[in-house]
PDB file of C-alpha atoms in Angstrom:
ATOM      1  CA  MET A   1       0.000   0.000   0.000  1.00 54.00           C
ATOM      2  CA  SER A   2       1.293   3.486  -0.771  1.00 66.00           C
ATOM      3  CA  TRP A   3       0.678   6.857   0.782  1.00 73.00           C
ATOM      4  CA  THR A   4      -2.264   8.856  -0.461  1.00 80.00           C
ATOM      5  CA  LYS A   5      -3.677  11.966   1.134  1.00 80.00           C
ATOM      6  CA  GLU A   6      -6.547   9.889   2.513  1.00 84.00           C
ATOM      7  CA  ALA A   7      -4.211   7.194   3.895  1.00 83.00           C
ATOM      8  CA  PHE A   8      -2.027   9.837   5.536  1.00 82.00           C
ATOM      9  CA  GLU A   9      -5.025  11.594   7.137  1.00 85.00           C
ATOM     10  CA  GLU A  10      -6.372   8.250   8.381  1.00 88.00           C
ATOM     11  CA  ALA A  11      -2.975   7.325   9.867  1.00 89.00           C
ATOM     12  CA  VAL A  12      -2.717  10.701  11.626  1.00 88.00           C
ATOM     13  CA  ARG A  13      -6.226  10.252  13.027  1.00 90.00           C
ATOM     14  CA  LYS A  14      -5.440   6.745  14.302  1.00 92.00           C
ATOM     15  CA  VAL A  15      -2.111   7.779  15.825  1.00 92.00           C
ATOM     16  CA  GLY A  16      -3.693  10.783  17.556  1.00 91.00           C
ATOM     17  CA  ALA A  17      -6.603   8.756  18.918  1.00 92.00           C
ATOM     18  CA  ARG A  18      -4.368   6.039  20.324  1.00 93.00           C
ATOM     19  CA  ALA A  19      -1.802   8.503  21.713  1.00 92.00           C
ATOM     20  CA  ALA A  20      -4.621  10.217  23.638  1.00 90.00           C
ATOM     21  CA  THR A  21      -5.322   7.031  25.634  1.00 92.00           C
ATOM     22  CA  ASP A  22      -2.137   4.903  25.536  1.00 92.00           C
ATOM     23  CA  LEU A  23       0.799   6.436  27.427  1.00 92.00           C
ATOM     24  CA  ALA A  24       3.378   3.940  26.093  1.00 94.00           C
ATOM     25  CA  PHE A  25       2.249   4.588  22.504  1.00 94.00           C
ATOM     26  CA  ARG A  26       2.355   8.342  23.166  1.00 91.00           C
ATOM     27  CA  SER A  27       6.002   7.966  24.238  1.00 92.00           C
ATOM     28  CA  LEU A  28       6.710   6.039  21.034  1.00 94.00           C
ATOM     29  CA  CYS A  29       5.155   8.892  19.021  1.00 92.00           C
ATOM     30  CA  VAL A  30       7.524  11.379  20.647  1.00 91.00           C
ATOM     31  CA  SER A  31      10.627   9.179  20.340  1.00 93.00           C
ATOM     32  CA  ASP A  32       9.996   7.553  16.917  1.00 94.00           C
ATOM     33  CA  ILE A  33       6.954   8.863  15.041  1.00 92.00           C
ATOM     34  CA  HIS A  34       7.852   6.819  11.946  1.00 92.00           C
ATOM     35  CA  ALA A  35       7.580   3.584  13.956  1.00 94.00           C
ATOM     36  CA  ALA A  36       4.330   4.742  15.576  1.00 94.00           C
ATOM     37  CA  ILE A  37       2.739   5.538  12.202  1.00 92.00           C
ATOM     38  CA  GLN A  38       3.858   2.213  10.747  1.00 93.00           C
ATOM     39  CA  GLN A  39       2.500   0.384  13.791  1.00 94.00           C
ATOM     40  CA  GLU A  40      -0.936   2.012  13.424  1.00 91.00           C
ATOM     41  CA  SER A  41      -1.235   2.140   9.624  1.00 88.00           C
ATOM     42  CA  GLY A  42       0.940  -0.714   8.422  1.00 89.00           C
ATOM     43  CA  ILE A  43       2.590   1.659   5.956  1.00 85.00           C
ATOM     44  CA  GLU A  44       6.256   2.602   6.240  1.00 88.00           C
ATOM     45  CA  VAL A  45       7.018   6.314   6.154  1.00 85.00           C
ATOM     46  CA  PRO A  46      10.201   7.050   4.160  1.00 85.00           C
ATOM     47  CA  ALA A  47      13.076   7.964   6.498  1.00 84.00           C
ATOM     48  CA  SER A  48      13.739  11.041   4.349  1.00 86.00           C
ATOM     49  CA  PHE A  49      10.274  12.421   5.216  1.00 84.00           C
ATOM     50  CA  THR A  50      10.546  14.549   8.356  1.00 86.00           C
ATOM     51  CA  ILE A  51       7.608  14.602  10.756  1.00 87.00           C
ATOM     52  CA  GLY A  52       7.622  16.798  13.847  1.00 87.00           C
ATOM     53  CA  VAL A  53       5.727  15.780  16.979  1.00 88.00           C
ATOM     54  CA  LEU A  54       4.691  18.129  19.766  1.00 83.00           C
ATOM     55  CA  ASP A  55       3.435  16.592  23.003  1.00 82.00           C
ATOM     56  CA  GLN A  56       0.712  19.096  23.891  1.00 77.00           C
ATOM     57  CA  SER A  57       0.187  19.696  27.610  1.00 72.00           C
ATOM     58  CA  ALA A  58      -2.312  21.877  29.439  1.00 66.00           C
ATOM     59  CA  ASN A  59       0.324  24.528  30.148  1.00 76.00           C
ATOM     60  CA  GLN A  60       1.854  24.674  26.692  1.00 75.00           C
ATOM     61  CA  LEU A  61       1.010  26.557  23.516  1.00 76.00           C
ATOM     62  CA  ASN A  62       2.693  25.627  20.253  1.00 75.00           C
ATOM     63  CA  ILE A  63       3.032  28.151  17.465  1.00 79.00           C
ATOM     64  CA  ILE A  64       3.708  26.870  13.964  1.00 76.00           C
ATOM     65  CA  LEU A  65       5.677  29.442  12.039  1.00 81.00           C
ATOM     66  CA  PRO A  66       4.821  30.062   8.380  1.00 80.00           C
ATOM     67  CA  PRO A  67       7.437  29.613   5.659  1.00 76.00           C
ATOM     68  CA  ILE A  68       9.979  32.410   5.368  1.00 72.00           C
ATOM     69  CA  ALA A  69       8.439  35.337   3.518  1.00 71.00           C
ATOM     70  CA  ARG A  70      10.032  36.531   0.341  1.00 69.00           C
ATOM     71  CA  ASP A  71       9.676  39.805  -1.486  1.00 69.00           C
ATOM     72  CA  ALA A  72       6.228  39.885  -3.129  1.00 65.00           C
ATOM     73  CA  ASP A  73       7.792  41.100  -6.380  1.00 66.00           C
ATOM     74  CA  GLU A  74      10.296  38.234  -6.482  1.00 69.00           C
ATOM     75  CA  LEU A  75       9.352  35.090  -8.415  1.00 67.00           C
ATOM     76  CA  LEU A  76      10.617  31.624  -7.657  1.00 70.00           C
ATOM     77  CA  GLU A  77      12.457  29.874 -10.493  1.00 69.00           C
ATOM     78  CA  SER A  78       9.463  27.570 -11.065  1.00 67.00           C
ATOM     79  CA  GLU A  79       7.063  30.535 -11.164  1.00 65.00           C
ATOM     80  CA  LEU A  80       9.315  32.363 -13.601  1.00 66.00           C
ATOM     81  CA  GLU A  81       9.356  29.295 -15.863  1.00 65.00           C
ATOM     82  CA  SER A  82       5.550  29.185 -15.872  1.00 61.00           C
ATOM     83  CA  VAL A  83       5.274  32.884 -16.707  1.00 57.00           C
ATOM     84  CA  ALA A  84       7.926  32.609 -19.416  1.00 59.00           C
ATOM     85  CA  GLY A  85       6.076  29.950 -21.377  1.00 59.00           C
ATOM     86  CA  GLY A  86       5.581  27.099 -18.989  1.00 56.00           C
ATOM     87  CA  SER A  87       7.149  23.719 -19.000  1.00 59.00           C
ATOM     88  CA  LYS A  88       6.450  20.411 -20.669  1.00 63.00           C
ATOM     89  CA  SER A  89       5.457  18.831 -17.352  1.00 67.00           C
ATOM     90  CA  GLY A  90       3.171  21.775 -16.593  1.00 67.00           C
ATOM     91  CA  ALA A  91       1.466  21.403 -19.968  1.00 68.00           C
ATOM     92  CA  ASN A  92       1.118  17.646 -19.473  1.00 68.00           C
ATOM     93  CA  ASP A  93      -0.422  18.203 -16.033  1.00 68.00           C
ATOM     94  CA  PHE A  94      -2.810  20.817 -17.419  1.00 67.00           C
ATOM     95  CA  PHE A  95      -4.090  18.674 -20.287  1.00 67.00           C
ATOM     96  CA  SER A  96      -4.295  15.541 -18.125  1.00 69.00           C
ATOM     97  CA  GLY A  97      -6.347  17.630 -15.724  1.00 69.00           C
ATOM     98  CA  ILE A  98      -8.717  18.713 -18.502  1.00 68.00           C
ATOM     99  CA  GLY A  99      -9.418  15.089 -19.397  1.00 71.00           C
ATOM    100  CA  THR A 100      -9.913  14.152 -15.756  1.00 71.00           C
ATOM    101  CA  GLY A 101     -12.267  17.063 -15.110  1.00 65.00           C
ATOM    102  CA  ALA A 102     -14.286  16.321 -18.234  1.00 66.00           C
ATOM    103  CA  LEU A 103     -14.668  12.622 -17.430  1.00 66.00           C
ATOM    104  CA  ALA A 104     -15.515  13.369 -13.796  1.00 66.00           C
ATOM    105  CA  MET A 105     -18.579  15.285 -14.976  1.00 63.00           C
ATOM    106  CA  PHE A 106     -19.865  11.975 -16.365  1.00 64.00           C
ATOM    107  CA  GLY A 107     -19.025   9.992 -13.241  1.00 68.00           C
ATOM    108  CA  GLU A 108     -15.757   8.521 -14.548  1.00 72.00           C
ATOM    109  CA  ASP A 109     -12.613   8.299 -12.413  1.00 71.00           C
ATOM    110  CA  THR A 110      -9.405   8.233 -14.450  1.00 70.00           C
ATOM    111  CA  GLY A 111      -7.228   7.678 -11.414  1.00 70.00           C
ATOM    112  CA  TYR A 112      -5.273  10.855 -12.212  1.00 66.00           C
ATOM    113  CA  ARG A 113      -4.745  13.034  -9.142  1.00 70.00           C
ATOM    114  CA  PRO A 114      -3.224  16.402  -9.976  1.00 69.00           C
ATOM    115  CA  ASN A 115      -0.349  17.431  -7.753  1.00 72.00           C
ATOM    116  CA  SER A 116       0.403  20.758  -9.358  1.00 72.00           C
ATOM    117  CA  ALA A 117      -1.325  24.063  -9.933  1.00 73.00           C
ATOM    118  CA  GLU A 118      -1.430  23.280 -13.653  1.00 68.00           C
ATOM    119  CA  GLY A 119      -3.117  19.924 -13.061  1.00 67.00           C
ATOM    120  CA  ASN A 120      -5.669  21.472 -10.710  1.00 69.00           C
ATOM    121  CA  ALA A 121      -6.403  24.246 -13.201  1.00 69.00           C
ATOM    122  CA  GLY A 122      -6.823  21.727 -16.013  1.00 68.00           C
ATOM    123  CA  THR A 123      -9.263  19.670 -13.929  1.00 69.00           C
ATOM    124  CA  ILE A 124     -11.379  22.758 -13.284  1.00 70.00           C
ATOM    125  CA  VAL A 125     -11.303  23.801 -16.956  1.00 68.00           C
ATOM    126  CA  GLY A 126     -12.283  20.281 -18.057  1.00 66.00           C
ATOM    127  CA  ALA A 127     -15.210  20.226 -15.639  1.00 67.00           C
ATOM    128  CA  ILE A 128     -16.395  23.681 -16.731  1.00 72.00           C
ATOM    129  CA  LEU A 129     -16.173  22.836 -20.432  1.00 69.00           C
ATOM    130  CA  THR A 130     -18.253  19.672 -20.078  1.00 66.00           C
ATOM    131  CA  PHE A 131     -20.719  20.906 -17.466  1.00 63.00           C
ATOM    132  CA  PRO A 132     -23.480  21.777 -19.994  1.00 66.00           C
ATOM    133  CA  ALA A 133     -23.174  18.360 -21.673  1.00 63.00           C
ATOM    134  CA  ALA A 134     -23.255  16.596 -18.310  1.00 58.00           C
ATOM    135  CA  LEU A 135     -26.434  18.464 -17.362  1.00 59.00           C
ATOM    136  CA  SER A 136     -28.213  17.316 -20.508  1.00 62.00           C
ATOM    137  CA  GLN A 137     -27.532  13.635 -19.783  1.00 60.00           C
TER     138      GLN A 137
END
């Protein structure tokens, strides 16, 4: 089994629920969250994927800092590439998204899950373009 957004959310829910009632498991979460997640979900988290754990107590407040801000006028390299004509992978994601969005309007699941802004935009465009045809069915 591989990680999907749904599998990850389910694993986090299970780990949190068990850690709320099982002190030994809670200690495992703090000392080795990868082992705790694998124990609850059966899926191994890659060692290269960093997961932070905060053991919340009644007298503690945790603040999660946002990513470092950059100048609003400054574009990232990937954003500059998109503005300057895009990329082959961006175009592929966009057009795959169009097909997925169009088929979804007719109840079909292609299995494609966009993981980029281009893919998400294509899915929306595909759904919008086929919406009138889907209504008439």
